[in-house]
mmCIF file of C-alpha atoms and ligand atoms in Angstrom:
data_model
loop_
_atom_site.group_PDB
_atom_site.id
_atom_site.type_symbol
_atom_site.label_atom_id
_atom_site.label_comp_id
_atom_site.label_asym_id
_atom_site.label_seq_id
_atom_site.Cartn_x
_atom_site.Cartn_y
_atom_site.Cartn_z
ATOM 1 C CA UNK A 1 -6.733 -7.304 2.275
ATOM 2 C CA UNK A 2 -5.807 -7.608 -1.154
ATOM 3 C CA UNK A 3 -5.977 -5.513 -4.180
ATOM 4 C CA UNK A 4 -7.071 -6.255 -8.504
ATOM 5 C CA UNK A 5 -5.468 -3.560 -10.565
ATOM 6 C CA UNK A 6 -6.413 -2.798 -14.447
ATOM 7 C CA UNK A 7 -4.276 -0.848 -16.666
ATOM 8 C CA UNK A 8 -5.817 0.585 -19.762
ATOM 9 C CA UNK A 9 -2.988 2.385 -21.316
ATOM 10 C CA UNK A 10 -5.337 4.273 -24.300
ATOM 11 C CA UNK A 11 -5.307 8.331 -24.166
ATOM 12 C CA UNK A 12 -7.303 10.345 -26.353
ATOM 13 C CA UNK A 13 -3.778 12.357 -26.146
ATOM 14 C CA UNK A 14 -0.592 11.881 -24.897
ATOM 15 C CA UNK A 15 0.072 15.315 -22.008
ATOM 16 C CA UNK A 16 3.920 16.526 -22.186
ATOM 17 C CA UNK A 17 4.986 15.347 -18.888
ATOM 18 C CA UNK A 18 3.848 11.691 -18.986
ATOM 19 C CA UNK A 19 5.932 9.042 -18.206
ATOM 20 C CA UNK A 20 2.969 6.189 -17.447
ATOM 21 C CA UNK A 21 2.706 3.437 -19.976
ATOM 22 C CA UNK A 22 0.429 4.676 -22.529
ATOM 23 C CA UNK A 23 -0.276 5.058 -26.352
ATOM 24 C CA UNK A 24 -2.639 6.987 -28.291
ATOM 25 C CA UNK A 25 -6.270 5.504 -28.744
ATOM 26 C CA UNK A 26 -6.558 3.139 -31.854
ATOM 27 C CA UNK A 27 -9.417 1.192 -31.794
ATOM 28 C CA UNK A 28 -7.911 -1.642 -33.386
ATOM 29 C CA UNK A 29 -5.419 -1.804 -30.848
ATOM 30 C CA UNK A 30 -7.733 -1.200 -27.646
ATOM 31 C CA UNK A 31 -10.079 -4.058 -28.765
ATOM 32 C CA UNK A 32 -7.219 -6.760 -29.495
ATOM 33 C CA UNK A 33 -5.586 -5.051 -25.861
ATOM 34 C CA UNK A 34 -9.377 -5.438 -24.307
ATOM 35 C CA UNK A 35 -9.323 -9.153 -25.572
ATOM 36 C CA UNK A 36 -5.270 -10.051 -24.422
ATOM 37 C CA UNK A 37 -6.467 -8.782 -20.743
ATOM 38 C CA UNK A 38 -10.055 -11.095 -20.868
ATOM 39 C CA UNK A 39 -7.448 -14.096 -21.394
ATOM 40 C CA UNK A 40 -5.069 -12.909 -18.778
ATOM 41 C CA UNK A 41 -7.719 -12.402 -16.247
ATOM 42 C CA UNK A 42 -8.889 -15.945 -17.064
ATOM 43 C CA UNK A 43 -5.285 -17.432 -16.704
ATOM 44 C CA UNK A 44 -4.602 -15.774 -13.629
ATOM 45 C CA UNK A 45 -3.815 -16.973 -10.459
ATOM 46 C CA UNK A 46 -7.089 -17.032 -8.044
ATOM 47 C CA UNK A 47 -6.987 -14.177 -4.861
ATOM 48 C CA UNK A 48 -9.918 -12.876 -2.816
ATOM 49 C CA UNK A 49 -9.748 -9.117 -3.205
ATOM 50 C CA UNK A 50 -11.617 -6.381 -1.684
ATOM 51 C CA UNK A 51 -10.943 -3.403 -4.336
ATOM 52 C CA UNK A 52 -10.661 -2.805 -8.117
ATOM 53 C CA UNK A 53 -8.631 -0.140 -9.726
ATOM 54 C CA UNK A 54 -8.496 0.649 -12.869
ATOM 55 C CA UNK A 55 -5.775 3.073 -13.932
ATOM 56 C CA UNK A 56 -3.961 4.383 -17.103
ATOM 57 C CA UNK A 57 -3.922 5.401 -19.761
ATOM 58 C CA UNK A 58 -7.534 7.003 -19.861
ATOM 59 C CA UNK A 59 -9.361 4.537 -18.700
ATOM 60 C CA UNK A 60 -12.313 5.974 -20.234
ATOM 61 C CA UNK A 61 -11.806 5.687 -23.670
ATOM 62 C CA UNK A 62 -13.225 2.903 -23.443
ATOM 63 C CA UNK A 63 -16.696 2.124 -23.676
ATOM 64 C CA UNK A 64 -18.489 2.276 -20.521
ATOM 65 C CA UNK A 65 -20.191 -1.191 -21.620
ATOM 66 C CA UNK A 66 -16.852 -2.589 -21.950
ATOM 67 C CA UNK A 67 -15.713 -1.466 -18.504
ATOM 68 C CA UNK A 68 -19.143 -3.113 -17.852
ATOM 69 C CA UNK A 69 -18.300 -6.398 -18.997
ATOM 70 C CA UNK A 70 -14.930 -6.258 -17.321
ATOM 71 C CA UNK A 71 -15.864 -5.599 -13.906
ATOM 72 C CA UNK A 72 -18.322 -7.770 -14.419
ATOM 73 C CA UNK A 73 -15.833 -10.512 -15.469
ATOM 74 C CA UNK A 74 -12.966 -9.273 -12.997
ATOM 75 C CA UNK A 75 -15.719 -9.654 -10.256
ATOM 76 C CA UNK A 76 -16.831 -13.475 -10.835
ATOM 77 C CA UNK A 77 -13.372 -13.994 -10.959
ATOM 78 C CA UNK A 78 -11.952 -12.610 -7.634
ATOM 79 C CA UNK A 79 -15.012 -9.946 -6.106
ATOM 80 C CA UNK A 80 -17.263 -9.262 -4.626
ATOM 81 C CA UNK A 81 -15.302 -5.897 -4.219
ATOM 82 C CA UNK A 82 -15.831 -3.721 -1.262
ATOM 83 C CA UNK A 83 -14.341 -0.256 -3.476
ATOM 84 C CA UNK A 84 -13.886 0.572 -7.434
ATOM 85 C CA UNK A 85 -12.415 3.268 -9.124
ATOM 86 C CA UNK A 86 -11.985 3.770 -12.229
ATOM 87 C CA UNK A 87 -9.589 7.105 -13.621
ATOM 88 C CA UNK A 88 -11.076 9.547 -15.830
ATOM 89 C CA UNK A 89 -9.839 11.968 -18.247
ATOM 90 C CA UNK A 90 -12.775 15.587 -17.611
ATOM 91 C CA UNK A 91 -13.459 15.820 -21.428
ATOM 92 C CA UNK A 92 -14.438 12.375 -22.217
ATOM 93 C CA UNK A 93 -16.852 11.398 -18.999
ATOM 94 C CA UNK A 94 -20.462 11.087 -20.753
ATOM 95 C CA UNK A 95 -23.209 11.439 -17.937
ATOM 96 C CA UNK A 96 -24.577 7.913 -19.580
ATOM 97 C CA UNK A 97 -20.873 6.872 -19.097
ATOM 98 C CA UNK A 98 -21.553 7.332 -15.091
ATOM 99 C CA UNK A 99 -24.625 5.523 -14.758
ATOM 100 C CA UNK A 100 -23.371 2.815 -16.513
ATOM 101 C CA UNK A 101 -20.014 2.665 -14.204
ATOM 102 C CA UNK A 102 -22.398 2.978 -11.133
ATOM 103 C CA UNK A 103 -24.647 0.277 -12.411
ATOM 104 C CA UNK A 104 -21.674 -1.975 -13.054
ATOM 105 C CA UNK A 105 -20.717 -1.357 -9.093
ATOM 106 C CA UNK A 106 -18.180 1.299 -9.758
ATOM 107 C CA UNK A 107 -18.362 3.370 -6.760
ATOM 108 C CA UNK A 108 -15.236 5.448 -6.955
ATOM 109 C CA UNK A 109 -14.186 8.516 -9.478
ATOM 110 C CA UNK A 110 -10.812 9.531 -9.899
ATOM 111 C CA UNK A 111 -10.626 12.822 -11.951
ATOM 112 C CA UNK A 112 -7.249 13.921 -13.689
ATOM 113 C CA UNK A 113 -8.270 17.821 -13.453
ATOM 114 C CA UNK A 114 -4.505 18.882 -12.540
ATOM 115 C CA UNK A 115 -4.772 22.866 -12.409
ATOM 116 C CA UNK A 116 -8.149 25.412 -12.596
ATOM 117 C CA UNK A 117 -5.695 27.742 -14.805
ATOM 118 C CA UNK A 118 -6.097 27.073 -18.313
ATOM 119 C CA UNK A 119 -2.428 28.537 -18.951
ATOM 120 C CA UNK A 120 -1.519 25.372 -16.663
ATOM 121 C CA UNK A 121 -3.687 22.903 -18.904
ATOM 122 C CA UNK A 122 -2.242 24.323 -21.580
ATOM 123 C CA UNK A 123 1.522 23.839 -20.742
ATOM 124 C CA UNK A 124 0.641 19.767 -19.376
ATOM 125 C CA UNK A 125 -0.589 19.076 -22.679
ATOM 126 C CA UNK A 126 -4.137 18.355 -21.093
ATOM 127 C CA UNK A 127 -7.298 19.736 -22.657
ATOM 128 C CA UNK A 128 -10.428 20.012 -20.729
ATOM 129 C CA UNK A 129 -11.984 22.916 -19.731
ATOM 130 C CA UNK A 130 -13.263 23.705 -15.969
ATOM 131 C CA UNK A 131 -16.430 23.291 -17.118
ATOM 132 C CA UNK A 132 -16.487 19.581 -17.927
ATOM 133 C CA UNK A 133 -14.165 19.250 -14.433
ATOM 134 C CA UNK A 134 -17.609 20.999 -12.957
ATOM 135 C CA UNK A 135 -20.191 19.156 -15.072
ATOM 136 C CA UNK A 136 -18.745 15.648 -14.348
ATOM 137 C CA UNK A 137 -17.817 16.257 -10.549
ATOM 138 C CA UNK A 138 -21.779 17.301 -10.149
ATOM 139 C CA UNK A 139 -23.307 14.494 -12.375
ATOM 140 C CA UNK A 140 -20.969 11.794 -10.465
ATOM 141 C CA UNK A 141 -22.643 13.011 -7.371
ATOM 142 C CA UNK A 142 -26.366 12.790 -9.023
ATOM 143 C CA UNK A 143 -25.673 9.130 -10.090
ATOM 144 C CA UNK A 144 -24.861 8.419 -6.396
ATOM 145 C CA UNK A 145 -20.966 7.020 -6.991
ATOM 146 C CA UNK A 146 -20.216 7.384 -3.047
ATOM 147 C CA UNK A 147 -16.838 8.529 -3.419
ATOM 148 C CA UNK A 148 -15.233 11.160 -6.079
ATOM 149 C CA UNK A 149 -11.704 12.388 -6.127
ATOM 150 C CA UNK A 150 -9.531 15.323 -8.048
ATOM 151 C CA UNK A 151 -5.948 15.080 -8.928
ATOM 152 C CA UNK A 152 -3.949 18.291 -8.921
ATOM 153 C CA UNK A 153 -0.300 19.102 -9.978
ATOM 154 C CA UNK A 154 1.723 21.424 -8.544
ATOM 155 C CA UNK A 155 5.380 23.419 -9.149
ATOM 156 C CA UNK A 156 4.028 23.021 -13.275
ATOM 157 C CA UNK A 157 6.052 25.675 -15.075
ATOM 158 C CA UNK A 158 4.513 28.767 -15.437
ATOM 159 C CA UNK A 159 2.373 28.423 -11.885
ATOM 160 C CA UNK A 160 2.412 30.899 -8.864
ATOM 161 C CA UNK A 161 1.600 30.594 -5.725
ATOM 162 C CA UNK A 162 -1.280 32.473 -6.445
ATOM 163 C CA UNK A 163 -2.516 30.460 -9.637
ATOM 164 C CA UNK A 164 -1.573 27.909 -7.025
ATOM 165 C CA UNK A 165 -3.670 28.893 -4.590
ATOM 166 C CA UNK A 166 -6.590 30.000 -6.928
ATOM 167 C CA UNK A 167 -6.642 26.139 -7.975
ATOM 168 C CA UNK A 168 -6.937 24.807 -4.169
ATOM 169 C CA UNK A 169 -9.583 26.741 -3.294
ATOM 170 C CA UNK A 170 -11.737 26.290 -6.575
ATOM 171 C CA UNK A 171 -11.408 22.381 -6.033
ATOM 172 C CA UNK A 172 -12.710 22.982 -2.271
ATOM 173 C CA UNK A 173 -14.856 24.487 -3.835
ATOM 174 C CA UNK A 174 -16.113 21.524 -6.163
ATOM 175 C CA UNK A 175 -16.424 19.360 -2.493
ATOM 176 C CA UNK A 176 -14.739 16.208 -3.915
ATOM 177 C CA UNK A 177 -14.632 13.460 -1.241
ATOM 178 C CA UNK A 178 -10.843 13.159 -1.911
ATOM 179 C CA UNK A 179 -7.944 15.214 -3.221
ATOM 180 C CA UNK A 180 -4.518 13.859 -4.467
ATOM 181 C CA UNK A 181 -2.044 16.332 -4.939
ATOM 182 C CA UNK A 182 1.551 15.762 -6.439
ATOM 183 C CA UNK A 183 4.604 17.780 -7.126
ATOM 184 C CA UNK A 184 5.696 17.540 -11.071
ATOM 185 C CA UNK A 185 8.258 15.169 -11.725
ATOM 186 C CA UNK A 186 10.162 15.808 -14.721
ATOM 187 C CA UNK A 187 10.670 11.938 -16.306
ATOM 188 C CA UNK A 188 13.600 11.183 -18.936
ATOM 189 C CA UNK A 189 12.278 10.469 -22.258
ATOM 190 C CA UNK A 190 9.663 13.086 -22.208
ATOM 191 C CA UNK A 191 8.734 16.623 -23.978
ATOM 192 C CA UNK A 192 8.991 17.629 -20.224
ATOM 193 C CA UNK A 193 12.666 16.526 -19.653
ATOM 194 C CA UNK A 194 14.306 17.937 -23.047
ATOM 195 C CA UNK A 195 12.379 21.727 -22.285
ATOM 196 C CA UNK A 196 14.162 21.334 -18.787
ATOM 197 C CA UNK A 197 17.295 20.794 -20.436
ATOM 198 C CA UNK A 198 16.957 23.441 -23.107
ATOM 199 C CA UNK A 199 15.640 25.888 -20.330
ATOM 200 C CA UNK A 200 16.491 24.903 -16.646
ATOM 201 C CA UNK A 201 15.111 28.252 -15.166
ATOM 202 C CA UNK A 202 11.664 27.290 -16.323
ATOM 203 C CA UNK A 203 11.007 24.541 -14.040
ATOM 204 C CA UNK A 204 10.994 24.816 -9.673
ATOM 205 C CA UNK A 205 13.882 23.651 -7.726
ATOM 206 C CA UNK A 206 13.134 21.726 -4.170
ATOM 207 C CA UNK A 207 12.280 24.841 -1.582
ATOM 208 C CA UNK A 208 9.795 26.317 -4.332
ATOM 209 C CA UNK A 209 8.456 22.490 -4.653
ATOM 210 C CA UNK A 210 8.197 22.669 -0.776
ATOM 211 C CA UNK A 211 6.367 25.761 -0.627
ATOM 212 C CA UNK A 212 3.662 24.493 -2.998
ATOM 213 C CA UNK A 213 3.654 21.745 -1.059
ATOM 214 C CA UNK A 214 3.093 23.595 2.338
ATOM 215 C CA UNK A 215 0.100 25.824 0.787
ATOM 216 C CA UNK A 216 -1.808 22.612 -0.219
ATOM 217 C CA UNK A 217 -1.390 20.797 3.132
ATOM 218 C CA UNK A 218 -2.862 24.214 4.890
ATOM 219 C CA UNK A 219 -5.437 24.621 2.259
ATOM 220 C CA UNK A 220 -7.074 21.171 2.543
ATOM 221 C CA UNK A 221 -6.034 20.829 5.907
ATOM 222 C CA UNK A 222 -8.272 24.175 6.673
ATOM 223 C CA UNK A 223 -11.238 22.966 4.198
ATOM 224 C CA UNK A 224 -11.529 19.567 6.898
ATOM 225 C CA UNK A 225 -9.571 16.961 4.586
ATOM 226 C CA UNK A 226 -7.420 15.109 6.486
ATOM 227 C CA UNK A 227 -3.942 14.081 5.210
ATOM 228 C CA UNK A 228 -4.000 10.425 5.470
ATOM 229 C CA UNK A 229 -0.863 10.048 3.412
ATOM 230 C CA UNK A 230 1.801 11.905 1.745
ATOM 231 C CA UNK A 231 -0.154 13.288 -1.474
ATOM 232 C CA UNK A 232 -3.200 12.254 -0.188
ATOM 233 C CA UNK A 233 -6.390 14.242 1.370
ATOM 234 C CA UNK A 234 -9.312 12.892 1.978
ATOM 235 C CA UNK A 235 -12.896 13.341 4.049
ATOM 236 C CA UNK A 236 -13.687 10.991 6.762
ATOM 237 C CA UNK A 237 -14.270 7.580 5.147
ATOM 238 C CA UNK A 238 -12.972 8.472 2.058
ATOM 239 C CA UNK A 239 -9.525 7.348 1.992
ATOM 240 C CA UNK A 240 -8.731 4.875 -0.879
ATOM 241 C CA UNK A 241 -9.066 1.068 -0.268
ATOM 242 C CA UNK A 242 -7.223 0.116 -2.590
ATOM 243 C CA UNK A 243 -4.482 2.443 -1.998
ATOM 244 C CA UNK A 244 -4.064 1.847 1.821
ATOM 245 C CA UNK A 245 -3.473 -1.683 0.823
ATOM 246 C CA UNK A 246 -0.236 -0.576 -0.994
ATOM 247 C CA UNK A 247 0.833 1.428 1.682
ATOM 248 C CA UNK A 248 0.144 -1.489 4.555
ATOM 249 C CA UNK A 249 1.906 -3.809 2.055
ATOM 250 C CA UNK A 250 -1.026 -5.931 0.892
ATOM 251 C CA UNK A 251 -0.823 -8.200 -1.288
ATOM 252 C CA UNK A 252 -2.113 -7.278 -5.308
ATOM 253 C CA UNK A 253 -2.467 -8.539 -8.824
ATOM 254 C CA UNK A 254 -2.134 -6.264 -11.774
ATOM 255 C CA UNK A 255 -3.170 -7.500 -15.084
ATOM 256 C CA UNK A 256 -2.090 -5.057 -18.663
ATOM 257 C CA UNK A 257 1.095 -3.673 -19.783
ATOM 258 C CA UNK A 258 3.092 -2.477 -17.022
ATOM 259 C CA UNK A 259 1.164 -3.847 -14.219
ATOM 260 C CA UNK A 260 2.491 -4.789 -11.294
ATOM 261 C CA UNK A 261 1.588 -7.346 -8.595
ATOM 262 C CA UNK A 262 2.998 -8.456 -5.365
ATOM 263 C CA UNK A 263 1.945 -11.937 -4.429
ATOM 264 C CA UNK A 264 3.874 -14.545 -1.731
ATOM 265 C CA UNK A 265 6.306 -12.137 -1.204
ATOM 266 C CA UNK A 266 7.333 -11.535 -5.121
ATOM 267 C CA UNK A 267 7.031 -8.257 -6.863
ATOM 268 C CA UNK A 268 6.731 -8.863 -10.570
ATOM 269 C CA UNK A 269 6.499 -5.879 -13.100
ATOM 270 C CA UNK A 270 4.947 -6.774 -16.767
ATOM 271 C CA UNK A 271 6.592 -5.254 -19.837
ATOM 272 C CA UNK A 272 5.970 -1.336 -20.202
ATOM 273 C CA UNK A 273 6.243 -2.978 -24.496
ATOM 274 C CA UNK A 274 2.763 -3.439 -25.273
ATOM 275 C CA UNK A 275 3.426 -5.453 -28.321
ATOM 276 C CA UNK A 276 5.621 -7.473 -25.949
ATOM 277 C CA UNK A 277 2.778 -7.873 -23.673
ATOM 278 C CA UNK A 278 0.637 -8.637 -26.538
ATOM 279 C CA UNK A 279 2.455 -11.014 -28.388
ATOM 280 C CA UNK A 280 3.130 -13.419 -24.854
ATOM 281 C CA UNK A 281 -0.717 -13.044 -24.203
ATOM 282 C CA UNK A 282 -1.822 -14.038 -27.729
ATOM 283 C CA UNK A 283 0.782 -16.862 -28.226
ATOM 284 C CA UNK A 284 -0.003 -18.686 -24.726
ATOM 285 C CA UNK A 285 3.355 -17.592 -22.791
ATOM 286 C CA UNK A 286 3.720 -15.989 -19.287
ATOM 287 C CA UNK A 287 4.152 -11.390 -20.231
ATOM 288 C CA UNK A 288 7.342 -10.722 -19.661
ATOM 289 C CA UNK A 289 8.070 -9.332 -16.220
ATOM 290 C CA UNK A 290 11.009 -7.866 -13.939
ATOM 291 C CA UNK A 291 10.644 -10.270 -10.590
ATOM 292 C CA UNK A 292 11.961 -9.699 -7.465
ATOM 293 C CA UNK A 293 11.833 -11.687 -4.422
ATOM 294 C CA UNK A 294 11.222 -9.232 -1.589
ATOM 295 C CA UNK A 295 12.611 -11.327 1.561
ATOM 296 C CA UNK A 296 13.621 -10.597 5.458
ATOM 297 C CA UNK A 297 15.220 -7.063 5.201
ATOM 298 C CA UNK A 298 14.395 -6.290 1.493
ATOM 299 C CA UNK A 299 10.735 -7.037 2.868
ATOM 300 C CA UNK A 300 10.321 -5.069 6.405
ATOM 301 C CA UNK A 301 12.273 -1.866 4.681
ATOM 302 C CA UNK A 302 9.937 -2.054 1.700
ATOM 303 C CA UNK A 303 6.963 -2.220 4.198
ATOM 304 C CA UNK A 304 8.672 0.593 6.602
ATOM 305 C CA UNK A 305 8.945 2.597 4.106
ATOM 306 C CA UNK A 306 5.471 1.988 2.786
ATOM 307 C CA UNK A 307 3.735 2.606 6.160
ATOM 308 C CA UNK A 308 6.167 5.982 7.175
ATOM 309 C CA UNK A 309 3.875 7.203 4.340
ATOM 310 C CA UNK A 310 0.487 7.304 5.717
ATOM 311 C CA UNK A 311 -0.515 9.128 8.798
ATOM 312 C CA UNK A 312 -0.604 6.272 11.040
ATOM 313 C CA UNK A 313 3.369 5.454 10.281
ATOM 314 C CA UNK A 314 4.749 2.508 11.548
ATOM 315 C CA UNK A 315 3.094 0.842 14.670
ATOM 316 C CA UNK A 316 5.317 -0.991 16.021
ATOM 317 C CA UNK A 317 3.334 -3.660 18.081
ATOM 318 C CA UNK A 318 1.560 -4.515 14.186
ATOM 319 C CA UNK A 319 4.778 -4.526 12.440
ATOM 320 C CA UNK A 320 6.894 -6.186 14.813
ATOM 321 C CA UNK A 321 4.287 -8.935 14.858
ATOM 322 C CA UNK A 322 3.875 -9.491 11.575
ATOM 323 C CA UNK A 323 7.348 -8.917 10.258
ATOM 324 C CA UNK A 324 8.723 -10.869 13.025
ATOM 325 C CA UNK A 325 11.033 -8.061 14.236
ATOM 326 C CA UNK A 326 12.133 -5.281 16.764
ATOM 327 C CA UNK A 327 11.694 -2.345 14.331
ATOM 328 C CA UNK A 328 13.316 -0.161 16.864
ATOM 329 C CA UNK A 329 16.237 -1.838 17.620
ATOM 330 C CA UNK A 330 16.841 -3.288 14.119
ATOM 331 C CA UNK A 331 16.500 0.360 12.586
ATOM 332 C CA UNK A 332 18.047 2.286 15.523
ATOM 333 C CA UNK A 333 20.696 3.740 13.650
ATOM 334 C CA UNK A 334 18.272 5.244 10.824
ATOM 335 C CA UNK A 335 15.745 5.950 13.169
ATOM 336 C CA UNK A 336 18.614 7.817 15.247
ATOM 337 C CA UNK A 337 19.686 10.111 12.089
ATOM 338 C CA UNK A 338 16.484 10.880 11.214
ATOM 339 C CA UNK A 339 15.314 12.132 14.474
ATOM 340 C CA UNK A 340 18.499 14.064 14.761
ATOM 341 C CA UNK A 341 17.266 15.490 11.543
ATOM 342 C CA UNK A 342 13.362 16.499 12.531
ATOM 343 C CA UNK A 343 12.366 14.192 10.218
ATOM 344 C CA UNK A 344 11.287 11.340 11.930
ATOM 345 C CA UNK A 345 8.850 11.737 15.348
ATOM 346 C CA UNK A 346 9.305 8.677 17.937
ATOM 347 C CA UNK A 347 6.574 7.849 20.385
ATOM 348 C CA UNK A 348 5.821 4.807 22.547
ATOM 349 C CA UNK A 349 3.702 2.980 19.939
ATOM 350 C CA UNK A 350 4.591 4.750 16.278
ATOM 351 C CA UNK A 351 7.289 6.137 14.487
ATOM 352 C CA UNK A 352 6.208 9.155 12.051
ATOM 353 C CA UNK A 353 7.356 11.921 9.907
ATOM 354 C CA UNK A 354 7.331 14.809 10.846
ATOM 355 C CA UNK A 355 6.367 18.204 9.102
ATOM 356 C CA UNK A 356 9.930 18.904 7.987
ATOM 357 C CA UNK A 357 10.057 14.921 7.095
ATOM 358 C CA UNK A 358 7.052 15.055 5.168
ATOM 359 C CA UNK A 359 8.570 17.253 2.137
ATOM 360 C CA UNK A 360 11.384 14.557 2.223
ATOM 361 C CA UNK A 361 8.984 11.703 2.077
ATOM 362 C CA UNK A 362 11.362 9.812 -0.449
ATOM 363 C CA UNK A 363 14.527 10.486 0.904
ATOM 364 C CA UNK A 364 13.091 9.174 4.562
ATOM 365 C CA UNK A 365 11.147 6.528 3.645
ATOM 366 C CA UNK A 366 13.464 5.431 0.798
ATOM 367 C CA UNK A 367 16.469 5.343 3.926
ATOM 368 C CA UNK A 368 14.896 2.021 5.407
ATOM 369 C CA UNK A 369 15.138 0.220 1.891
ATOM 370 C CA UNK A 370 18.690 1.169 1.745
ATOM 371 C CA UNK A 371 19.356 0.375 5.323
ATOM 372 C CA UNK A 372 20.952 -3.637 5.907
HETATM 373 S S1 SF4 B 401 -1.048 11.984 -17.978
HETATM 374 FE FE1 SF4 B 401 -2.774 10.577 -18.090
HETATM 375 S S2 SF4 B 401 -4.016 11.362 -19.795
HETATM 376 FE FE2 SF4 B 401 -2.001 12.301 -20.011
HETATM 377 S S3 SF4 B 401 -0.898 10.922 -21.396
HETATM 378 FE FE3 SF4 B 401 -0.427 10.291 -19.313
HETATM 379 S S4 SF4 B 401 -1.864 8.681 -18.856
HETATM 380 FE FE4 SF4 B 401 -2.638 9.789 -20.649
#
């Protein structure tokens, strides 16, 4: 399986905590931006892929007829797709906006909502109101888009465990088809990261992060989603193509600033500089991009730690075919401290976290990238 990612970096405003590659919308800039992607889509190497993403950035300050004519294009190119999502921003989604998207063969909806507590909105710089997270999460389901997902935040300054909790259950409440929820990360070279160094005591450390985290798993566990991956709940059916193929180590192709794509075994990253990205596109030469070749150990660790994040894990009779190893014995002495740990869980055909290993996702996964 592989994957066609699209990164429109334009926000109708830029939220505190924000670390993504993104500007504020010009329209000068997000028409010459809309016209430097049409020519790297056309220069681009050909792959068959079964899902389209498009990310930000808002990807919805754009026209919905432009997103239109870029599916559209991105779909003669390297569709048919069998999933697409594109990322909204609450306040801007015009019900016209969603039967366009579903027209164009958008079938997926991925809503930044964050928090129900308008003190929280407030404090991540975001600015929508429940009511448009209500209006568009009910109008997505009228036009028929098959799949519709919420993102939430938690351990954001100023949040409880009740406000916490008051959030979970009023996105139950919404029924969205899939929930993402993430833990704050506080990102150098944000409005975030200089508050936490003027005031330390405002932000959570790691056991109130893991408590959060605890509440959410048992909330959405207990409304019937099912936790297919580390920060991600979903209904039956509903877990993210395009995601999955990250996590089994599929191969991709990003196109826009930042973007990355793994192809043959290289990872390349595009310039986070959008005049940089610009400027290559618009002159004829290749964006500049951070490469890496990800071979033999560099490769299986990057995969291991990849597949240790999804509910499945790693199985080994899959992996050790197609990575052409004993992931037991060639991990034994990770696998070993991590069990001794209760973070890891062992069984004839998978390795998985466990509970405890779950809030340590990064440190456990990250340990077989490290490892050789
Ligand atoms: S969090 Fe999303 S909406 Fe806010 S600035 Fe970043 S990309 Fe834009």
């Amino acid at each position: 399986m592989s994957g066609v990612y699209v990164h429109l970096p334009f926000c109708p405003y830029i939220c505190a905590y924000c670390d993504f590659a993104k500007w504020p919308f010009k329209r000068s800039a997000a028409e010459r931006y809309l016209r430097a992607l049409e020519g790297e889509i056309e220069a681009a190497p050909y792959i068959r892929a079964s899902t389209l993403y498009f990310g930000g950035g808002t990807p919805n300050t754009y026209a919905a007829q432009a997103i239109a004519l870029l599916v559209e294009r991105l779909r003669a190119r390297f569709g048919p797709f069998e999933e697409a999502t594109i990322e909204a921003n609450p306040d801007l989604v015009k019900d016209e906006d969603l039967d366009a998207y579903a027209r164009a063969g958008i079938d997926r909806l991925s809503i930044g909502v964050q928090s129900m507590i308008p003190q929280e909105i407030q404090t991540l710089g975001r600015r929508h109101t429940l009511a448009d997270v209500e209006r568009v999460v009910s109008s997505a389901r009228k036009t028929g888009l098959r799949s519709v997902s919420i993102d939430l935040i938690f351990a954001v300054p100023g949040q409880t465990p009740q406000s916490w909790s008051q959030t979970l259950q009023w996105s139950v409440g919404l029924q969205p088809d899939h929930i993402s929820v993430y833990g704050l990360t506080v990102e150098e070279n944000t409005p975030f990261w200089t508050w936490r160094e003027r005031e330390p005591v405002a932000f959570f450390d790691g056991a109130a992060e893991a408590t959060f985290y605890e509440s959410a798993i048992e909330a959405l566990r207990g409304a019937g989603y099912q936790q297919y991956e580390v920060s991600n709940f979903a209904r039956t059916g509903h877990e993210c193509a395009h995601n999955m193929n990250y996590w089994e180590n599929g191969e991709y192709l990003g196109f826009g600033v930042g973007a990355a794509s793994y192809l043959n075994g290289e990872r390349s990253i595009h310039t986070r500089e959008l005049s940089e990205y610009l400027a290559a596109i618009e002159s004829g030469r290749q964006v500049p991009s951070q490469r890496e070749s990800l071979r033999d150990a560099a490769r299986t660790g990057e995969a291991a730690m990849l597949a240790l994040r999804t509910r499945s894990g790693v199985r080994f009779a899959d992996f050790n075919a197609r990575y052409g190893i004993d992931f037991l014995k060639f991990y034994a002495p990770v696998i070993g401290d991590l069990q001794a740990a209760g973070l890891l869980q062992v069984d004839d055909e998978t390795a998985r976290l466990t509970k405890r290993g779950l809030f340590l996702a990064n440190d456990v996964c990250g340990a077989f990238v490290t490892f050789a």
